[in-house]
Amino acid sequence: MELKMLEANFLSLPKEFGFRTSYSTSLVGLHSSPKPSSSKVICSKGTNSGSINKVGTSNLLFQSKINGMNEAISRTLDYFDDEYGGVIVNPDKLPSNPNVFASMLQSSLSRWTIKGKKGIWLKLPSEYSELVPIAVKEGFQYHHAERGYVMLTYWIPEGPSMLPANASHQVGVGGFVINDKNEVLVVQEKYCAPPFVGFWKIPTGFIQEAEEIYTGTVREVKEETGIDTEFVEVIAFRHAQNMAFEKSDLFFIGMLKPLSTEIKVDDHEILAAKWMPLVEFVKQPWIQEDSMLKKVTDIFIARMGKKYCGLFAHHLVSKFDDRSSTLYYNVVNTQDVNCNGT
Amino acid sequence: MELKMLEANFLSLPKEFGFRTSYSTSLVGLHSSPKPSSSKVICSKGTNSGSINKVGTSNLLFQSKINGMNEAISRTLDYFDDEYGGVIVNPDKLPSNPNVFASMLQSSLSRWTIKGKKGIWLKLPSEYSELVPIAVKEGFQYHHAERGYVMLTYWIPEGPSMLPANASHQVGVGGFVINDKNEVLVVQEKYCAPPFVGFWKIPTGFIQEAEEIYTGTVREVKEETGIDTEFVEVIAFRHAQNMAFEKSDLFFIGMLKPLSTEIKVDDHEILAAKWMPLVEFVKQPWIQEDSMLKKVTDIFIARMGKKYCGLFAHHLVSKFDDRSSTLYYNVVNTQDVNCNGT
């Protein structure tokens, strides 16, 4: 059920990580202007996606006038073929008239069915919201949406859709910042349920679009406390299910070195921030009485005592995609690591 | 800009991780039937979200007949207040008539504005797709969509919306499975660009909704090769940006123990699978010539030689949310770990 594609980009080489032929599509490029993409499929499981490999014609099949629809009924929507036998409708050439769209969509679906097409990707920018109910009536389903557009899909063959799923995870970060006086940088958030008022916690937040884990952690610490930091490593991460919007949640806990000392609280979000002696931080009942918080704190203390290895962020460019991505791993080639685990 | 909320559930206790007061909302429960939720805000940065804390009335303000709209113009949509001064429109009590909806939406927005409401969450199931263009015309924006519904939002106050973002990441997994003959379980995928035909790779895939990393890895290995495995640990992970649908991608590389030997290839997705001597696997030019694949393979080999510690999955229940989530970390309390890093 997985769709495996290459990310689209504008380099000429085929791109891919190689361990996983990650799904990604030229749909990325369709936010503003779709382009014939240079993306190539490296390997796939044979499912259908949205990578563009050639531009479709405007598909004027025949001209006629039926029911006053002028030529609309004879025309299919402008589209691109994808590399999996599917179709990406060109969002820049959508008719604005809903009736014309309805007619063209029907003609298009008939034609695509005859041609043996599989998955249809229909991206409707906000200004074309009147076309949404028409597409839904034709059997299109919502796939995902972002500010500015909704993406609908249609799976022509019999059987379940093989189109890839939408993004599944939120990613959050939290930063342990400790100074040379053994004090942890902590905050109190502005709105707390009564039992948790007074709980001093590490700065946390969500990473932003296309932001690195280490960058996001440094940014959140800075935003909440005004402290500049250098990211050292990820010491652990937590995976939780069924969080916001039924999505899952990955939360990376980092260790950071402070580069400044003066705290400046973000009044919008944070009630208070301070440097708190580690001993006091650990003694807080919220930590002592909670197995998750206790474990994370233990890991942090072990890491400080050099009895724990976190994961370092390494930038590596893969020839498969010519892009720098970040591989997180711990120390290799150390002779005395004893992985007893568990 | 982060919104911090508790996940909704049906237990009576307030729930939260504590290191990060993770955003999550009772919107989860609105897929079928919204319920007054027991979710409580633990801490928040004061932004607006969709956690329900009390059920709104049906808000019959006054009755009148204007422009033949009967009573519609006088009524607001059925809604729930959330804990951040916002509103969640009840998707089970939407009017099916678009004109009635348009009128009620306008009345509602006026009323919510007077009341000082902030963010409005409007979930429109597929069967209400005719209401989408009406909401967009009123200034609602797409927030996210899943099969079956699209979620729109509206931010009433001046200034940028403080509503939380949609899920940002796809999560993939790959599994190194090695048997006692030092053979790695490898596959060739069905559709490969010419330069990569013949590349033997580890089984990979995306994790499914609410699936654990270790479960997803075991499942993908089983689906692609028929081999049963036991997950040992995460040895590294890769973070890449701007992949499918402009989302980011986290790819976790796991080490697994085989529990069976007989390969059964998934014909739909996989061209071939086999046990390949580790030496041969490593020698492949795709690995030798690529810094990313080479590094991951080196880590795997170091791990086999006990010269590397991966991250083990530990189930921990936090009293903040009473749920079992998974914390990944490596060996603690080992005396001889030397974290020289980098």
XYZ file of C-alpha atoms in Angstrom:
684
model
C 0.000 0.000 0.000
C 2.951 2.259 0.033
C 3.739 4.548 -2.774
C 7.360 5.132 -3.426
C 8.489 8.078 -5.375
C 11.208 10.566 -5.667
C 10.938 14.074 -4.523
C 10.658 16.502 -7.358
C 13.262 19.121 -7.753
C 14.829 21.070 -10.456
C 18.120 19.272 -10.792
C 18.672 16.970 -13.645
C 19.671 13.865 -11.737
C 17.337 11.242 -10.469
C 17.092 11.623 -6.746
C 16.505 9.260 -3.954
C 17.732 8.136 -0.609
C 18.112 4.551 -1.621
C 17.265 2.782 1.576
C 13.806 3.988 1.109
C 12.639 5.251 -2.189
C 10.676 7.919 -0.485
C 7.406 9.025 -1.891
C 7.291 12.558 -2.958
C 5.811 14.267 -5.878
C 5.903 17.170 -8.148
C 2.704 18.146 -6.455
C 5.065 20.156 -4.353
C 5.721 22.280 -7.339
C 2.065 22.695 -8.057
C 1.421 25.176 -5.322
C 2.021 28.012 -7.644
C 3.036 26.797 -11.033
C 3.223 23.210 -12.123
C 6.249 22.387 -14.170
C 7.248 19.373 -16.136
C 9.477 17.862 -13.502
C 12.833 16.268 -13.705
C 11.917 13.886 -10.951
C 12.421 10.269 -11.743
C 11.178 7.207 -10.081
C 14.065 5.237 -8.708
C 12.173 2.348 -7.323
C 8.537 1.951 -6.544
C 6.149 -0.662 -5.417
C 4.105 0.021 -8.478
C 1.534 2.246 -6.936
C 0.264 5.480 -8.257
C 1.303 8.965 -7.301
C 1.641 12.444 -8.485
C 5.089 12.792 -9.925
C 4.912 14.563 -13.203
C 6.899 13.214 -16.088
C 5.276 14.735 -19.067
C 2.842 17.446 -19.780
C -0.518 16.407 -21.091
C -2.068 18.208 -23.995
C -5.087 20.330 -23.469
C -7.045 17.400 -24.785
C -9.521 18.879 -27.111
C -11.258 15.693 -28.090
C -13.907 16.993 -30.337
C -15.944 20.086 -30.592
C -19.676 20.170 -30.221
C -22.425 22.145 -28.673
C -24.644 20.231 -26.342
C -27.063 21.719 -23.873
C -25.531 25.112 -24.315
C -22.297 23.972 -22.772
C -20.423 25.151 -25.842
C -17.248 23.200 -26.151
C -16.861 22.287 -22.531
C -18.374 18.862 -22.803
C -15.908 17.871 -25.437
C -12.861 18.879 -23.494
C -10.891 17.314 -20.750
C -9.137 19.211 -18.033
C -5.536 20.153 -18.585
C -3.357 17.609 -16.859
C 0.023 16.002 -16.444
C 0.692 12.293 -16.533
C 2.497 10.942 -13.528
C 4.977 8.111 -13.496
C 2.565 5.634 -11.996
C -0.093 5.720 -14.648
C -1.952 8.465 -12.885
C -2.922 12.025 -13.642
C -2.290 15.390 -12.030
C -4.863 17.978 -13.009
C -3.205 21.296 -13.767
C -4.422 23.707 -11.066
C -3.368 26.677 -13.166
C -5.741 25.821 -15.974
C -8.945 25.117 -14.143
C -12.128 26.582 -15.591
C -13.710 29.018 -13.180
C -17.248 28.211 -14.254
C -18.551 25.332 -12.108
C -20.801 23.991 -14.866
C -17.950 23.955 -17.336
C -15.767 22.256 -14.744
C -18.443 19.621 -14.039
C -18.693 18.799 -17.687
C -14.956 18.757 -18.271
C -14.396 16.617 -15.190
C -16.883 14.030 -16.417
C -15.313 13.985 -19.869
C -11.887 13.726 -18.302
C -12.811 10.831 -16.055
C -14.283 8.947 -18.989
C -11.192 9.525 -21.029
C -8.798 8.648 -18.208
C -10.758 5.469 -17.531
C -10.525 4.448 -21.179
C -6.820 5.193 -21.092
C -6.387 2.955 -18.043
C -5.291 5.739 -15.749
C -5.152 4.987 -12.038
C -5.006 7.747 -9.457
C -6.199 11.284 -10.179
C -4.819 14.226 -8.206
C -7.011 17.308 -8.172
C -5.647 20.316 -6.359
C -8.206 23.077 -5.914
C -6.845 26.426 -4.737
C -9.113 28.377 -2.365
C -10.315 30.621 -5.176
C -11.793 27.539 -6.852
C -13.741 26.378 -3.797
C -16.942 26.257 -5.844
C -15.487 23.283 -7.683
C -15.097 21.253 -4.484
C -18.696 19.981 -4.242
C -18.657 19.116 -7.931
C -15.551 16.987 -7.524
C -16.954 15.318 -4.412
C -20.162 14.488 -6.285
C -18.077 12.843 -8.989
C -16.554 10.572 -6.359
C -13.394 12.485 -5.460
C -12.262 12.246 -1.863
C -10.389 14.717 0.280
C -6.736 13.783 0.546
C -5.210 16.685 2.425
C -5.415 20.450 2.657
C -3.183 23.312 3.548
C -3.852 27.005 3.816
C -4.662 27.969 0.246
C -5.785 24.701 -1.269
C -7.490 21.374 -0.826
C -6.238 18.239 -2.597
C -8.763 15.670 -3.750
C -8.059 12.269 -5.238
C -9.911 9.698 -7.278
C -8.843 6.088 -7.708
C -10.111 4.680 -11.006
C -9.216 0.964 -10.827
C -11.250 -1.495 -8.827
C -9.969 -2.254 -5.366
C -8.601 -0.016 -2.676
C -6.786 3.179 -3.529
C -3.025 2.786 -3.666
C -2.391 6.490 -3.297
C -0.066 7.522 -0.489
C -1.393 8.933 2.746
C -1.087 12.466 3.960
C 1.451 13.568 6.558
C 0.892 11.618 9.735
C 2.952 13.287 12.435
C 3.456 16.471 14.369
C 7.022 16.944 15.542
C 7.845 18.699 18.774
C 11.081 19.488 20.525
C 12.187 20.213 24.057
C 15.563 21.505 25.164
C 17.588 20.799 28.302
C 19.881 23.792 28.686
C 22.306 23.582 31.576
C 24.871 26.187 32.569
C 28.222 25.778 34.315
C 26.588 26.350 37.703
C 24.537 23.187 37.197
C 21.370 25.167 36.648
C 18.690 24.143 34.182
C 16.835 26.693 32.073
C 13.154 26.316 32.923
C 9.879 28.035 32.173
C 6.342 28.202 33.470
C 3.739 28.444 30.791
C 1.037 31.024 30.922
C -2.065 28.891 31.095
C -1.996 25.850 33.343
C -4.630 23.639 34.874
C -4.623 24.181 38.641
C -2.727 21.029 39.646
C 0.157 21.985 37.409
C 0.527 25.624 38.286
C 4.058 26.111 39.502
C 5.576 23.300 37.444
C 8.914 24.379 36.029
C 9.544 22.659 32.704
C 12.066 22.806 29.919
C 11.245 25.040 26.921
C 9.304 23.139 24.275
C 7.481 23.699 21.026
C 6.651 22.406 17.583
C 9.155 22.566 14.796
C 8.137 24.706 11.889
C 7.751 23.758 8.266
C 11.033 22.479 6.834
C 12.863 23.235 10.071
C 15.573 20.990 11.487
C 15.097 19.443 14.918
C 18.197 21.180 16.271
C 17.257 24.547 14.748
C 13.729 24.310 16.083
C 14.963 23.503 19.575
C 17.368 26.437 19.605
C 14.604 28.713 18.281
C 12.050 27.629 20.888
C 14.546 28.148 23.717
C 15.372 31.591 22.363
C 11.723 32.556 21.860
C 10.624 31.491 25.314
C 13.607 32.593 27.374
C 15.792 34.877 25.281
C 18.747 32.547 25.821
C 21.057 31.747 22.903
C 22.139 28.130 22.750
C 24.121 25.613 20.788
C 22.457 22.265 20.132
C 24.515 19.327 21.369
C 22.469 16.212 20.668
C 19.139 14.422 20.801
C 19.101 12.341 23.970
C 15.784 10.571 23.478
C 12.498 10.827 21.647
C 8.936 9.964 22.471
C 6.327 8.604 20.076
C 2.693 9.100 21.051
C -0.400 8.196 19.083
C -3.758 9.801 18.396
C -2.861 13.314 19.344
C -4.035 16.443 17.529
C -6.298 15.808 14.514
C -5.866 12.057 15.138
C -2.244 12.386 14.098
C 0.749 10.999 15.924
C 3.360 12.974 17.707
C 7.135 12.659 17.811
C 8.826 14.655 20.525
C 12.623 14.991 20.449
C 14.430 15.888 23.638
C 17.667 17.713 23.074
C 20.592 18.820 25.192
C 21.905 22.329 24.558
C 24.771 24.506 25.706
C 23.874 28.056 26.726
C 25.685 30.834 24.890
C 24.155 33.664 26.916
C 22.866 34.117 30.451
C 20.325 36.912 30.574
C 16.741 35.708 30.507
C 14.097 37.658 28.644
C 10.663 36.115 28.924
C 8.240 35.969 26.013
C 5.237 37.648 27.609
C 2.764 36.196 25.138
C 3.486 32.609 25.900
C 5.497 32.313 29.058
C 4.656 33.279 32.614
C 8.197 33.029 33.946
C 11.613 31.634 33.122
C 14.694 31.151 35.260
C 17.879 29.210 35.845
C 16.943 26.529 38.383
C 19.452 24.379 40.265
C 19.325 20.883 38.772
C 18.676 19.375 42.206
C 15.583 21.515 42.657
C 14.390 20.786 39.151
C 14.585 17.058 39.735
C 12.875 17.263 43.117
C 9.668 18.645 41.632
C 6.798 16.230 42.360
C 5.638 16.413 38.746
C 8.924 14.777 37.800
C 9.416 12.448 40.733
C 5.915 11.021 40.457
C 5.855 10.512 36.727
C 7.687 7.616 35.096
C 8.079 9.385 31.749
C 9.405 12.673 33.097
C 11.566 10.855 35.636
C 13.147 8.689 32.949
C 13.884 11.618 30.665
C 15.444 13.509 33.556
C 17.523 10.452 34.488
C 18.756 10.225 30.907
C 19.700 13.891 30.953
C 21.642 13.445 34.185
C 23.347 10.313 32.841
C 24.295 12.251 29.725
C 25.778 15.019 31.842
C 27.828 12.410 33.665
C 29.044 11.001 30.323
C 27.232 7.782 31.057
C 24.954 8.103 28.096
C 25.341 8.734 24.391
C 22.797 10.811 22.594
C 22.365 11.100 18.854
C 24.404 13.685 17.008
C 23.085 15.449 13.942
C 25.260 14.870 10.888
C 24.666 16.503 7.550
C 25.115 14.097 4.717
C 24.484 14.597 1.065
C 23.222 11.514 -0.673
C 24.089 11.140 -4.316
C 20.617 9.761 -4.773
C 19.032 13.092 -4.200
C 21.941 15.539 -4.131
C 20.423 17.163 -1.103
C 21.717 17.581 2.383
C 19.604 15.795 4.908
C 20.396 15.128 8.528
C 21.289 11.719 9.877
C 21.087 11.367 13.656
C 23.288 8.698 15.180
C 25.574 8.228 18.132
C 29.269 7.631 18.455
C 30.702 4.952 16.203
C 34.172 3.411 16.411
C 34.355 3.811 20.143
C 36.050 0.769 21.521
C 34.452 0.702 24.899
C 30.774 1.054 24.195
C 28.875 -1.681 25.898
C 25.411 -2.021 24.489
C 23.689 -3.987 27.187
C 20.523 -2.123 26.505
C 17.099 -2.457 27.987
C 2.778 30.608 18.008
C 2.453 27.197 19.442
C -0.807 25.952 20.757
C -0.623 23.686 23.706
C -3.458 21.442 24.589
C -4.264 18.111 26.001
C -5.431 15.257 23.956
C -9.061 14.517 24.491
C -10.051 11.196 25.864
C -12.742 9.798 27.961
C -10.959 9.439 31.233
C -11.650 11.882 33.951
C -8.119 12.981 34.669
C -6.364 15.839 33.006
C -3.775 14.423 30.681
C -0.476 15.643 29.513
C 3.100 14.724 28.967
C 4.456 17.565 30.994
C 7.679 18.259 29.211
C 5.608 19.478 26.417
C 2.000 20.262 26.879
C 1.182 18.833 23.536
C -1.539 20.303 21.454
C -4.401 18.051 20.783
C -8.055 18.590 20.703
C -11.401 17.084 21.087
C -11.692 17.578 17.382
C -10.516 14.019 17.359
C -13.838 13.027 18.735
C -15.716 15.019 16.164
C -15.248 12.577 13.336
C -18.484 10.930 14.160
C -20.023 12.380 17.235
C -18.699 15.305 19.173
C -18.873 14.919 22.885
C -18.327 17.283 25.705
C -14.787 16.351 26.475
C -13.003 15.772 29.695
C -9.825 17.180 28.254
C -8.203 19.862 30.312
C -5.563 22.326 29.445
C -2.505 21.711 31.555
C -0.407 24.528 30.296
C -0.726 26.619 27.238
C 0.900 29.555 25.642
C -2.458 31.225 25.482
C -3.345 30.389 21.916
C -6.577 29.078 20.601
C -7.513 25.545 19.738
C -10.338 23.180 19.520
C -10.635 21.427 22.816
C -14.210 21.287 23.858
C -15.058 22.100 27.404
C -18.695 22.842 27.294
C -21.492 22.355 24.896
C -22.974 25.462 23.386
C -26.679 25.897 23.174
C -28.389 25.834 19.859
C -28.302 29.603 20.013
C -31.681 30.646 18.871
C -31.200 34.352 19.169
C -34.433 35.636 17.869
C -36.924 34.562 15.324
C -37.734 36.513 12.247
C -38.472 36.110 8.631
C -36.279 38.071 6.337
C -35.895 37.539 2.639
C -37.714 34.268 2.835
C -34.949 32.711 4.874
C -37.435 31.768 7.560
C -35.651 31.522 10.840
C -32.226 30.811 9.489
C -30.951 34.328 9.627
C -31.685 34.547 13.293
C -29.838 31.406 14.257
C -26.253 30.591 14.844
C -24.685 27.267 14.094
C -24.568 24.715 16.854
C -21.144 24.847 18.440
C -18.907 24.015 21.353
C -16.693 26.474 23.156
C -13.080 25.486 23.360
C -10.696 26.210 26.185
C -8.884 28.956 24.326
C -11.778 31.268 23.735
C -12.542 29.662 20.412
C -15.411 27.759 18.890
C -15.861 24.322 17.377
C -18.836 24.130 15.054
C -20.795 20.930 15.643
C -20.428 18.898 12.428
C -23.399 16.748 13.375
C -25.799 19.660 13.371
C -24.936 21.395 10.139
C -27.833 22.556 7.981
C -27.824 20.803 4.646
C -29.250 23.765 2.762
C -26.377 25.957 1.576
C -28.420 29.160 1.786
C -29.448 28.409 5.324
C -25.848 27.608 6.156
C -24.622 30.858 4.602
C -27.066 32.840 6.661
C -26.353 30.965 9.872
C -22.612 31.249 9.346
C -22.856 35.012 8.960
C -25.023 35.312 12.056
C -22.650 33.063 13.931
C -19.572 35.033 12.964
C -21.218 38.261 14.048
C -22.197 36.757 17.345
C -18.792 35.135 17.952
C -17.089 38.419 17.145
C -19.249 40.287 19.640
C -18.493 37.596 22.199
C -14.768 38.056 21.651
C -14.223 34.553 20.302
C -10.900 33.821 18.657
C -10.419 30.778 16.446
C -13.316 29.018 14.744
C -13.025 25.349 13.749
C -15.393 24.254 11.014
C -15.264 20.596 10.077
C -17.233 19.792 6.950
C -17.811 16.101 6.240
C -17.754 15.102 2.556
C -21.527 15.021 2.399
C -21.526 18.742 3.199
C -19.118 19.696 0.436
C -21.597 22.276 -0.885
C -20.898 24.315 2.224
C -17.175 24.574 1.463
C -17.362 27.481 -1.020
C -19.704 29.339 1.312
C -17.267 29.065 4.198
C -14.354 30.095 1.967
C -16.302 33.135 0.793
C -16.846 34.116 4.414
C -13.092 34.113 4.922
C -12.515 30.598 6.244
C -9.255 28.946 5.237
C -8.435 25.320 4.699
C -6.598 23.882 7.676
C -6.322 20.197 6.867
C -8.319 17.398 5.323
C -8.570 13.678 5.629
C -10.638 11.147 3.720
C -14.175 12.067 4.714
C -13.844 15.665 5.755
C -12.144 19.007 5.325
C -11.382 21.263 8.281
C -11.588 25.009 7.825
C -10.617 27.682 10.297
C -11.302 31.346 10.836
C -9.305 33.630 13.105
C -11.436 36.487 14.378
C -8.955 38.764 16.220
C -6.654 41.112 14.382
C -3.172 39.829 13.752
C -1.930 36.474 12.574
C -3.829 33.297 13.381
C -2.595 31.558 16.498
C -4.179 28.248 15.557
C -1.871 25.244 15.474
C -0.552 23.869 12.224
C -1.494 20.613 10.605
C 0.674 17.487 10.774
C 4.043 18.234 9.262
C 5.810 14.918 8.804
C 5.654 11.597 7.049
C 7.350 8.816 8.982
C 9.091 5.962 7.235
C 10.935 2.938 8.497
C 13.571 0.586 7.177
C 14.699 -2.669 8.721
C 18.106 -4.331 8.793
C 17.391 -8.014 9.334
C 20.467 -10.198 9.668
C 20.515 -13.954 10.228
C 23.093 -16.128 11.961
C 24.870 -16.765 8.656
C 25.667 -13.058 8.424
C 23.164 -12.577 5.638
C 21.039 -9.438 5.295
C 17.429 -9.584 4.171
C 17.190 -7.510 1.001
C 14.658 -6.689 -1.669
C 14.506 -5.244 -5.135
C 11.520 -3.041 -5.737
C 9.368 -3.505 -8.763
C 9.789 -0.212 -10.520
C 13.251 1.279 -10.663
C 14.870 3.922 -12.808
C 17.456 2.230 -15.044
C 20.591 3.194 -13.105
C 19.199 1.579 -9.983
C 17.908 -1.660 -11.386
C 19.618 -4.425 -9.509
C 20.098 -2.473 -6.274
C 19.385 -4.696 -3.288
C 18.027 -2.645 -0.422
C 16.554 -3.245 2.996
C 12.753 -3.461 3.264
C 11.207 -0.041 3.852
C 7.854 1.655 4.061
C 5.692 4.241 5.747
C 4.217 3.625 9.141
C 0.463 3.570 9.247
C -1.885 5.721 11.254
C -1.271 5.298 14.982
C 1.329 2.601 14.347
C 4.509 2.284 16.409
C 7.865 2.584 14.680
C 8.848 -0.947 15.718
C 5.496 -2.431 14.718
C 5.592 -0.702 11.355
C 9.098 -1.961 10.643
C 8.180 -5.545 11.493
C 5.035 -5.239 9.342
C 6.877 -3.851 6.315
C 9.503 -6.594 6.494
C 6.756 -9.202 6.726
C 4.726 -7.701 3.871
C 7.643 -7.419 1.498
C 9.503 -10.628 2.286
C 7.262 -12.889 4.348
C 9.897 -12.986 7.099
C 8.805 -12.718 10.734
C 11.057 -10.567 12.859
C 11.588 -9.145 16.298
C 12.483 -5.476 16.504
C 15.719 -4.850 18.385
C 16.334 -1.112 18.231
C 16.446 2.078 16.220
C 20.053 2.602 15.144
C 19.678 5.985 13.466
C 17.150 8.264 11.871
C 17.192 10.654 8.975
C 15.351 13.963 8.748
C 14.727 15.337 5.279
C 12.786 18.426 4.289
C 10.345 19.355 1.559
C 9.342 15.882 0.556
C 5.833 14.768 -0.395
C 3.202 17.523 -0.275
C 5.928 19.902 0.954
C 6.029 17.982 4.213
C 9.120 16.723 5.962
C 10.164 13.161 6.322
C 11.558 11.227 9.265
C 13.017 7.855 8.394
C 13.900 5.462 11.223
C 16.378 2.705 10.567
C 15.885 -0.323 12.748
C 17.758 -3.514 13.471
C 15.665 -6.674 13.634
C 16.175 -10.332 14.467
C 14.671 -12.844 12.031
C 12.232 -15.342 13.489
C 11.729 -17.281 10.263
C 13.788 -18.055 7.175
C 11.526 -18.744 4.230
C 11.089 -15.792 1.928
C 7.757 -15.140 0.278
C 7.826 -12.122 -1.997
C 4.963 -9.679 -2.204
C 4.312 -9.769 -5.957
C 2.499 -6.449 -5.991
C 5.337 -4.412 -4.673
C 8.534 -6.374 -4.761
C 10.454 -7.827 -7.671
C 12.681 -10.082 -5.604
C 13.851 -10.696 -2.065
C 16.691 -12.793 -0.710
C 19.199 -13.347 2.051
C 22.380 -11.648 0.848
C 25.803 -12.092 2.457
C 26.614 -8.901 4.348
C 29.907 -8.552 2.482
C 28.098 -8.565 -0.851
C 25.478 -6.155 0.393
C 28.095 -3.655 1.484
C 30.053 -3.986 -1.764
C 27.178 -2.705 -3.865
C 28.243 0.487 -5.667
C 25.014 2.220 -4.630
C 26.214 1.911 -1.057
C 29.952 2.407 -1.518
C 29.488 5.548 -3.569
C 26.887 7.209 -1.401
C 27.819 8.908 1.875
C 24.393 8.468 3.416
C 23.953 4.784 2.599
C 27.572 4.078 3.475
C 27.215 5.720 6.884
C 24.025 3.870 7.719
C 25.627 0.583 6.694
C 28.700 1.394 8.788
C 26.470 2.063 11.782
C 24.707 -1.242 11.256
C 28.015 -3.094 11.116
C 29.284 -1.266 14.206
C 26.081 -2.220 15.993
C 26.574 -5.856 15.041
C 30.068 -5.668 16.485
C 28.664 -4.170 19.722
C 30.520 -0.976 18.994
C 27.397 1.072 18.762
C 24.303 1.628 20.878
C 20.963 2.130 19.228
C 17.814 3.403 20.863
C 15.543 0.923 22.554
C 11.784 1.362 22.663
C 10.426 1.582 26.189
C 6.768 1.819 27.028
C 6.100 4.318 29.721
C 2.845 5.529 31.086
C 2.873 9.145 32.091
C 0.549 10.175 34.867
C -0.048 13.332 32.902
C -1.973 11.528 30.249
C -2.432 8.023 31.637
C -1.492 6.639 28.286
C 1.313 4.404 27.241
C 3.615 6.099 24.825
C 7.007 4.954 23.678
C 10.246 6.559 24.765
C 13.292 5.666 22.659
C 16.652 5.914 24.402
C 19.858 3.976 24.671
C 21.613 2.240 27.493
C 21.824 4.151 30.742
C 23.921 3.299 33.781
C 26.611 1.612 31.754
C 29.923 2.526 33.311
C 32.043 2.273 30.248
C 30.185 4.299 27.690
C 32.455 6.899 26.268
C 30.538 9.623 24.521
C 33.214 11.161 22.416
C 30.711 11.806 19.728
C 30.987 13.341 16.324
